[in-house]
Short mmCIF file of C-alpha atoms and ligand atoms in Angstrom, two decimals:
data_model
loop_
_atom_site.label_atom_id
_atom_site.label_comp_id
_atom_site.label_asym_id
_atom_site.label_seq_id
_atom_site.Cartn_x
_atom_site.Cartn_y
_atom_site.Cartn_z
CA MET A 1 -0.31 0.10 0.15
CA ASP A 2 2.61 2.44 1.26
CA ILE A 3 4.60 1.35 -2.00
CA THR A 4 1.85 1.98 -4.32
CA VAL A 5 0.93 5.70 -2.16
CA LYS A 6 4.89 6.35 -2.91
CA ARG A 7 4.81 5.20 -6.36
CA LEU A 8 1.55 7.51 -7.20
CA VAL A 9 3.28 10.30 -5.24
CA ARG A 10 6.44 10.13 -7.62
CA SER A 11 3.85 10.08 -10.87
CA VAL A 12 2.08 13.29 -9.58
CA LYS A 13 5.27 15.21 -9.00
CA LYS A 14 6.07 14.62 -12.72
CA GLY A 15 2.15 16.09 -13.73
CA ASP A 16 0.90 12.74 -14.01
CA GLN A 17 -2.83 13.95 -13.23
CA LYS A 18 -4.18 10.06 -13.44
CA ALA A 19 -1.82 8.76 -10.45
CA PHE A 20 -3.52 12.11 -8.94
CA GLU A 21 -6.90 10.32 -9.45
CA GLU A 22 -5.94 7.13 -7.51
CA LEU A 23 -4.76 9.16 -4.66
CA VAL A 24 -8.32 10.95 -4.14
CA GLU A 25 -9.48 7.63 -4.77
CA ILE A 26 -7.30 6.22 -1.63
CA TYR A 27 -8.00 8.89 0.65
CA LYS A 28 -11.26 10.52 -0.42
CA ASP A 29 -13.19 8.76 2.45
CA LYS A 30 -10.85 9.50 5.07
CA VAL A 31 -10.09 13.11 4.34
CA TYR A 32 -14.13 13.75 4.02
CA HIS A 33 -14.57 12.11 7.22
CA ILE A 34 -12.27 14.49 8.94
CA VAL A 35 -13.74 17.79 7.35
CA TYR A 36 -17.00 16.60 7.77
CA ARG A 37 -16.67 15.65 11.34
CA MET A 38 -15.28 18.81 12.46
CA LEU A 39 -17.79 20.82 10.13
CA GLY A 40 -20.78 18.67 10.58
CA ASN A 41 -22.54 20.02 7.61
CA VAL A 42 -22.53 17.77 3.88
CA HIS A 43 -22.25 20.75 1.70
CA GLU A 44 -19.51 22.64 3.48
CA ALA A 45 -17.57 19.02 4.14
CA GLU A 46 -17.52 18.21 0.40
CA ASP A 47 -16.29 22.11 -0.60
CA ILE A 48 -13.52 22.27 2.05
CA ALA A 49 -12.60 18.27 1.51
CA GLN A 50 -12.36 18.97 -2.32
CA GLU A 51 -9.99 22.18 -1.54
CA ALA A 52 -7.73 19.80 0.13
CA PHE A 53 -7.01 17.61 -2.70
CA VAL A 54 -6.84 20.65 -5.05
CA ARG A 55 -3.93 22.08 -2.96
CA ALA A 56 -2.23 18.66 -2.42
CA TYR A 57 -2.11 18.39 -5.89
CA ILE A 58 -0.79 22.08 -6.57
CA HIS A 59 1.71 21.77 -3.47
CA ILE A 60 2.70 18.52 -4.28
CA GLU A 61 6.43 20.00 -4.57
CA ARG A 62 6.62 20.63 -0.89
CA PHE A 63 5.72 17.13 0.11
CA ASN A 64 8.77 15.66 1.67
CA GLU A 65 8.77 11.98 0.68
CA ALA A 66 10.46 10.84 3.94
CA HIS A 67 7.03 11.77 5.33
CA LYS A 68 4.27 9.74 5.54
CA PHE A 69 1.67 11.04 2.35
CA SER A 70 -1.63 10.77 4.80
CA THR A 71 0.15 12.67 7.30
CA TRP A 72 0.37 15.75 5.00
CA LEU A 73 -2.55 15.53 3.42
CA TYR A 74 -4.34 15.56 6.62
CA ARG A 75 -2.69 18.40 7.80
CA ILE A 76 -3.93 20.18 4.48
CA ALA A 77 -7.73 18.63 5.45
CA THR A 78 -7.27 20.17 8.77
CA ASN A 79 -5.77 23.47 8.90
CA LEU A 80 -8.47 23.98 5.88
CA THR A 81 -11.10 22.94 8.24
CA ILE A 82 -9.96 25.14 11.22
CA ASP A 83 -9.77 28.19 9.21
CA ARG A 84 -13.46 27.66 7.67
CA ILE A 85 -14.14 27.40 11.25
CA ARG A 86 -13.17 30.34 12.45
CA LYS A 87 -14.19 32.36 9.60
CA LYS A 88 -18.09 31.20 10.29
CA LYS A 89 -20.42 33.46 12.17
CA PRO A 90 -21.10 31.84 15.57
CA ASP A 91 -24.73 31.77 14.67
CA TYR A 92 -24.76 29.72 11.78
CA TYR A 93 -24.75 26.24 13.43
CA LEU A 94 -27.56 27.30 15.74
CA ASP A 95 -29.51 27.93 12.33
CA ALA A 96 -28.08 24.71 10.89
CA GLU A 97 -29.08 22.43 13.96
CA LEU A 98 -32.57 23.81 14.54
CA GLY A 99 -33.33 23.44 10.38
CA GLY A 100 -33.02 20.16 10.73
CA GLY A 101 -36.05 19.68 8.27
CA GLU A 102 -33.41 20.61 5.52
CA GLY A 103 -31.52 17.09 6.24
CA LEU A 104 -28.43 18.87 6.15
CA THR A 105 -26.48 16.18 8.80
CA LEU A 106 -25.53 13.20 7.47
CA TYR A 107 -27.12 10.37 9.44
CA SER A 108 -30.70 11.90 8.94
CA GLN A 109 -30.09 11.97 5.48
CA ILE A 110 -29.55 8.24 5.28
CA ALA A 111 -32.17 7.42 7.71
CA VAL A 112 -34.62 9.05 5.09
CA ALA A 113 -32.78 7.47 1.97
CA GLU A 114 -32.58 4.01 3.49
CA GLN A 115 -36.27 3.72 5.29
CA LEU A 116 -34.23 2.07 8.10
CA PRO A 117 -35.96 0.18 11.10
CA GLU A 118 -36.52 2.08 14.12
CA GLU A 119 -33.70 0.66 16.52
CA LYS A 120 -31.54 1.47 13.50
CA ILE A 121 -32.76 5.24 13.18
CA GLU A 122 -32.65 5.30 16.76
CA THR A 123 -28.90 4.79 16.68
CA PHE A 124 -28.65 7.12 14.09
CA GLU A 125 -30.26 9.79 16.13
CA LEU A 126 -27.42 9.11 18.91
CA GLN A 127 -24.60 9.05 16.32
CA ASP A 128 -26.22 12.74 14.76
CA ARG A 129 -26.48 14.12 18.23
CA ILE A 130 -22.58 13.30 18.56
CA GLN A 131 -21.97 14.77 15.82
CA LYS A 132 -23.65 17.88 16.91
CA GLU A 133 -22.12 17.80 20.35
CA ILE A 134 -18.50 17.85 18.49
CA LEU A 135 -19.57 21.08 16.61
CA HIS A 136 -19.54 22.76 20.11
CA LEU A 137 -16.18 21.65 21.51
CA PRO A 138 -13.55 24.18 20.51
CA PRO A 139 -11.63 23.47 17.13
CA LYS A 140 -8.36 22.36 18.48
CA TYR A 141 -10.74 19.70 20.56
CA ARG A 142 -12.46 18.76 17.28
CA SER A 143 -9.69 18.03 15.40
CA ALA A 144 -8.07 15.60 18.28
CA ILE A 145 -11.12 13.81 18.89
CA THR A 146 -11.75 13.24 15.01
CA LEU A 147 -8.18 12.08 14.30
CA LYS A 148 -8.17 10.00 17.27
CA TYR A 149 -11.43 8.12 16.07
CA LEU A 150 -10.50 7.84 12.52
CA GLU A 151 -9.04 4.57 12.52
CA GLU A 152 -5.29 3.18 12.03
CA LEU A 153 -4.01 7.01 13.23
CA SER A 154 -1.58 6.18 16.06
CA LEU A 155 -0.64 9.43 18.66
CA LYS A 156 2.47 9.69 16.93
CA GLU A 157 0.89 10.66 13.89
CA ILE A 158 -1.92 12.63 15.10
CA SER A 159 0.92 14.93 16.43
CA GLU A 160 2.54 15.26 13.55
CA ILE A 161 -0.43 16.09 11.45
CA LEU A 162 -1.45 18.73 14.21
CA GLN A 163 2.21 19.74 14.81
CA ILE A 164 1.50 19.52 18.67
CA PRO A 165 3.55 16.92 21.04
CA VAL A 166 2.11 13.92 22.12
CA SER A 167 1.25 14.69 25.58
CA THR A 168 -0.69 17.74 24.25
CA VAL A 169 -2.85 15.19 21.71
CA LYS A 170 -3.35 12.91 24.91
CA THR A 171 -4.83 16.11 27.09
CA ARG A 172 -7.24 17.66 23.66
CA ILE A 173 -8.93 13.84 23.64
CA HIS A 174 -9.35 13.44 27.28
CA ARG A 175 -10.50 17.32 27.80
CA GLY A 176 -12.77 16.92 24.19
CA ARG A 177 -14.40 13.79 25.29
CA GLU A 178 -14.91 14.78 28.79
CA ALA A 179 -16.57 17.61 27.53
CA LEU A 180 -18.83 15.58 25.20
CA ARG A 181 -19.79 13.32 28.09
CA LYS A 182 -20.95 15.67 29.84
CA ARG A 183 -23.02 17.47 27.05
CA LEU A 184 -24.62 14.11 26.28
CA LYS A 185 -25.69 13.63 29.75
CA ASP A 186 -27.35 17.10 30.05
CA LEU A 187 -29.16 16.02 27.07
CA ASP A 188 -29.87 12.55 28.67
CA CYS A 189 -32.04 14.29 31.56
CA MET B 1 -18.61 14.52 47.64
CA LYS B 2 -15.92 15.10 44.88
CA CYS B 3 -13.46 12.32 44.04
CA ASP B 4 -10.02 11.92 43.04
CA GLY B 5 -9.17 13.39 39.55
CA LYS B 6 -7.02 10.36 38.75
CA TYR B 7 -9.98 8.21 38.53
CA SER B 8 -11.17 10.26 35.50
CA THR B 9 -7.91 10.03 33.92
CA TYR B 10 -7.77 6.15 34.25
CA MET B 11 -11.35 6.11 32.72
CA HIS B 12 -10.03 7.58 29.51
CA LYS B 13 -6.58 5.69 29.66
CA TRP B 14 -9.48 2.46 29.84
CA VAL B 15 -11.13 3.35 26.99
CA ASP B 16 -7.76 4.15 24.67
CA GLU B 17 -6.45 0.85 25.94
CA GLU B 18 -3.29 2.55 27.97
CA ILE B 19 -4.52 1.89 31.24
CA GLU B 20 -1.77 0.28 33.47
CA PRO B 21 -2.75 -3.02 35.12
CA LEU B 22 -2.16 -1.36 38.74
CA GLU B 23 -4.34 1.49 37.65
CA LYS B 24 -6.96 -1.25 36.26
CA ILE B 25 -7.56 -2.27 39.54
CA GLU B 26 -7.75 0.76 41.24
CA LEU B 27 -10.42 2.03 38.87
CA LEU B 28 -12.54 -0.89 39.35
CA GLN B 29 -12.06 -1.38 43.57
CA HIS B 30 -13.53 2.49 43.23
CA VAL B 31 -16.45 2.37 41.13
CA LYS B 32 -17.56 -0.24 43.17
CA SER B 33 -18.26 1.65 46.12
CA CYS B 34 -18.63 5.06 43.98
CA SER B 35 -22.11 5.76 42.32
CA VAL B 36 -20.80 8.94 40.72
CA CYS B 37 -17.75 7.63 39.05
CA LYS B 38 -20.02 4.43 37.63
CA GLY B 39 -22.01 6.67 35.96
CA LYS B 40 -19.42 8.53 34.77
CA PHE B 41 -17.51 5.33 33.42
CA GLU B 42 -20.76 4.12 31.65
CA GLU B 43 -21.36 7.40 29.96
CA LEU B 44 -17.99 7.72 29.02
CA LYS B 45 -17.71 4.14 27.64
CA ASN B 46 -21.01 4.90 25.44
CA VAL B 47 -19.36 8.23 24.32
CA ASP B 48 -16.22 6.20 22.82
CA GLN B 49 -18.55 4.02 21.22
CA LEU B 50 -20.72 6.39 19.36
CA LEU B 51 -17.27 8.22 18.42
CA HIS B 52 -16.50 4.45 17.07
CA ASN B 53 -19.21 4.17 15.27
CA HIS B 54 -19.18 6.37 12.02
CA HIS B 55 -19.17 3.48 9.11
CA HIS B 56 -21.43 5.84 7.25
CA ILE B 57 -19.31 8.89 6.58
CA LYS B 58 -18.34 8.19 3.10
CA ALA B 59 -17.15 10.59 0.38
CA PRO B 60 -20.07 12.08 -1.77
CA ASN B 61 -20.91 10.35 -5.17
CA GLY B 62 -18.64 11.90 -8.53
CA PHE B 63 -15.97 13.38 -5.15
CA THR B 64 -13.00 12.09 -7.41
CA SER B 65 -14.11 13.55 -10.92
CA LYS B 66 -15.32 16.99 -9.43
CA VAL B 67 -11.65 16.90 -7.77
CA ILE B 68 -10.14 16.50 -11.04
CA ASN B 69 -12.18 19.13 -12.89
CA GLN B 70 -10.35 21.76 -10.30
CA LEU B 71 -7.17 20.80 -11.23
CA PRO B 72 -4.53 22.89 -13.21
CA ARG B 73 -4.34 21.68 -16.63
CA GLU B 74 -1.86 19.05 -16.95
CA LYS B 75 0.89 19.68 -19.08
CA THR B 76 1.21 18.16 -22.56
CA SER B 77 4.29 16.29 -22.03
CA SER B 78 3.40 14.19 -19.22
CA LYS B 79 0.14 13.20 -20.90
CA MET B 80 1.81 12.13 -23.81
CA ARG B 81 4.89 10.14 -21.70
CA ARG B 82 1.84 8.69 -19.77
CA TRP B 83 0.24 7.74 -22.99
CA PHE B 84 3.27 5.99 -24.35
CA LYS B 85 3.72 4.03 -21.10
CA HIS B 86 0.47 2.72 -21.08
CA HIS B 87 -0.16 1.65 -24.88
CA PRO B 88 3.43 0.23 -25.79
CA LEU B 89 2.12 -1.50 -29.15
CA LEU B 90 0.25 1.77 -30.42
CA THR B 91 3.08 3.47 -29.55
CA ALA B 92 5.23 1.50 -32.32
CA ALA B 93 2.95 2.40 -34.65
CA VAL B 94 2.92 5.93 -33.75
CA LEU B 95 6.53 6.24 -33.83
CA PHE B 96 6.51 4.36 -37.31
CA LEU B 97 4.19 6.46 -39.23
CA LEU B 98 5.87 9.53 -37.88
CA LEU B 99 9.12 8.52 -38.96
CA MET B 100 7.61 7.03 -42.53
CA SER B 101 6.45 10.68 -43.22
CA SER B 102 9.37 12.80 -41.63
CA SER B 103 12.47 13.00 -42.93
CA ILE B 104 13.73 9.73 -42.40
CA TYR B 105 11.62 8.16 -45.06
CA SER B 106 12.88 10.90 -47.80
CA GLU B 107 16.90 9.93 -46.66
CA TRP B 108 15.88 6.53 -47.58
CA GLY B 109 15.71 5.53 -50.81
CA SER B 110 14.80 2.37 -52.36
CA ASN B 111 16.07 2.13 -55.59
CA LYS B 112 19.74 2.20 -57.23
CA SER B 113 19.24 5.25 -59.09
CA ASN B 114 20.11 7.83 -55.49
CA PRO B 115 23.68 8.47 -55.54
CA ILE B 116 26.06 6.23 -53.46
CA SER B 117 27.28 8.16 -50.25
CA VAL B 118 30.33 7.09 -48.33
CA SER B 119 31.77 7.94 -44.85
CA ALA B 120 34.73 6.34 -44.40
CA ASN B 121 36.16 8.45 -41.84
CA GLY B 122 38.80 9.85 -44.24
CA ALA B 123 40.06 6.53 -45.57
CA GLN B 124 41.04 6.73 -49.81
CA VAL B 125 38.22 4.25 -50.83
CA LYS B 126 36.94 3.72 -54.67
CA ILE B 127 33.64 4.44 -56.07
CA ASP B 128 32.29 2.42 -58.82
CA GLN B 129 28.92 4.62 -59.41
CA GLU B 130 28.40 2.31 -62.63
CA ASN B 131 27.95 -1.06 -61.07
CA GLY B 132 26.81 0.69 -57.68
CA LYS B 133 29.97 -0.58 -55.71
CA VAL B 134 32.49 0.92 -52.82
CA ILE B 135 35.92 -1.02 -52.97
CA VAL B 136 37.96 -0.77 -49.75
CA PRO B 137 41.31 -1.88 -51.64
CA GLU B 138 43.99 -4.19 -50.11
CA GLY B 139 46.34 -2.53 -48.32
CA GLU B 140 44.02 0.40 -47.35
CA ILE B 141 42.86 1.03 -43.43
CA VAL B 142 39.61 2.72 -42.58
CA LYS B 143 40.05 4.15 -38.87
CA GLY B 144 36.87 4.18 -37.56
CA ASP B 145 33.02 3.14 -39.13
CA LEU B 146 32.64 2.67 -42.87
CA VAL B 147 29.04 3.57 -43.60
CA VAL B 148 27.71 2.83 -47.09
CA ARG B 149 23.96 3.83 -49.03
CA ASN B 150 22.61 2.83 -51.98
CA GLY B 151 25.51 0.93 -53.02
CA ASP B 152 27.22 -2.37 -52.32
CA VAL B 153 30.58 -2.46 -50.73
CA GLU B 154 33.81 -4.55 -51.19
CA ILE B 155 36.19 -4.89 -48.76
CA ALA B 156 39.88 -6.40 -49.42
CA GLY B 157 41.47 -3.78 -47.23
CA LYS B 158 40.54 -3.23 -43.12
CA VAL B 159 38.22 -1.58 -40.87
CA GLU B 160 39.13 -1.00 -37.66
CA GLY B 161 35.57 -0.29 -36.55
CA ASP B 162 31.81 -1.26 -37.93
CA VAL B 163 30.63 -1.48 -41.55
CA THR B 164 26.81 -0.87 -41.97
CA VAL B 165 25.55 -1.15 -45.36
CA ILE B 166 22.33 0.95 -46.07
CA ASN B 167 20.37 -0.47 -49.05
CA GLY B 168 23.03 -2.73 -50.16
CA ASN B 169 25.18 -5.88 -49.70
CA GLN B 170 28.89 -6.26 -48.03
CA TYR B 171 31.29 -8.37 -49.59
CA LEU B 172 34.10 -9.30 -47.45
CA ALA B 173 37.28 -10.21 -49.85
CA SER B 174 39.57 -13.13 -48.42
CA ALA B 175 42.03 -10.35 -47.49
CA GLY B 176 39.75 -8.11 -46.05
CA HIS B 177 39.32 -7.64 -42.11
CA ILE B 178 36.46 -5.93 -40.15
CA ALA B 179 37.09 -5.37 -36.69
CA GLY B 180 33.91 -3.94 -35.58
CA GLU B 181 30.67 -5.81 -36.28
CA SER B 182 28.77 -5.72 -39.72
CA GLN B 183 25.57 -4.83 -40.47
CA GLU B 184 22.98 -4.94 -43.80
CA ILE B 185 20.04 -2.69 -43.84
CA HIS B 186 17.61 -3.76 -46.50
CA LYS B 187 14.08 -2.63 -45.36
CA ILE B 188 13.02 0.54 -43.93
CA THR B 189 12.01 -0.70 -40.40
CA GLU B 190 15.62 -1.66 -40.12
CA TRP B 191 16.67 1.80 -41.34
CA VAL B 192 14.08 3.32 -38.58
CA TRP B 193 15.71 1.20 -35.76
CA TYR B 194 19.43 2.06 -37.13
CA ARG B 195 18.54 5.80 -37.26
CA LEU B 196 16.57 5.22 -33.69
CA LYS B 197 19.90 3.97 -31.92
CA ASP B 198 21.93 5.94 -33.62
CA GLY B 199 20.86 8.55 -30.93
CA THR B 200 19.32 11.12 -33.97
CA SER B 201 15.95 11.00 -32.98
CA THR B 202 14.19 12.71 -29.72
CA VAL B 203 11.78 10.05 -29.88
CA LYS B 204 13.89 8.22 -27.79
CA GLU B 205 13.83 10.34 -24.76
CA TRP B 206 10.09 9.34 -24.73
CA PHE B 207 11.07 6.11 -23.54
CA THR B 208 13.76 6.63 -21.57
CA SER B 209 12.62 9.72 -19.42
CA GLU B 210 9.75 7.95 -17.86
ZN1 LIG C 301 -15.53 8.66 42.56
#
């Protein structure tokens, strides 16, 4: 897998767009996941995830092949997302959440599209809820939590993506998760 | 009552599977007797479970092509190189047509009415236009390669390099000697390959630069 990625990256550096297409196929779900989790809006997530790939292509010369390509790519995606969060007006998300009828959240969209049985819809509602609660966390906790639960990433990789020490990664995961626990509990009562 | 903050840390280490065995024992003993921490522990495990559950987060349909459409246009040279790499047989055919139509074809004369041309590295060779023949006389030494085009060659002397006869035959007299390799080129295909190996065409680079 890594050898394939290395070969593809080398071709992209020579200007091969077909090779880049393969890289997009390999990483699109993960990149979209990171952005969606942190933004909570499917349209915006698609926008930013696409922009992350376009930037990666344009700046491929800057990628140092001694490192993992995914680390570099996820860093671009995370930074773009954090920029977007900071530029947003604070009340934007309240509107998005209240206007649930628009079907802007991923899980409610799937639930409607697939006509799921009751218990599955309940699971989806819980997932929708945790997704919304993530959006109440400060961006630095959102990114740590998101990367932690994006499979196969070690704390070391997360620290390289976010460019912070491993100990800081751990603290942010713990604090972010603690905040989520409290918010979910309040909603239950 | 407020419990020691270390239990909260232990709980997080538990869900991250980083807890030490002694910490684990301590935590389990504490939650047996503390309902507040027991509740927190359950809540935290639920949150962890929910965060793990994200199978449905996938990039929307058409994502890849939308990305590719936004990329700056690809340089033509790399597009060409990739095409050549993926279609070796077609490349050979295109190459052939290209060469057929280019100057190489015009250089190739298939009838003997074209004048004989010789490159003999300055040696004194005899050109017999009437019989369409080049003769390297006995005692004469060609200090390098001998190339004869549109004629036969008869070697009675010595050639220290390679002998190439294009559109003609080569006869080696008993006294003659060729130190290098000798080849006769009769067909245009051979001629094309000869030109390619000669390194006179940039076409060669298309294959080697990838
Ligand atoms: Zn306690």
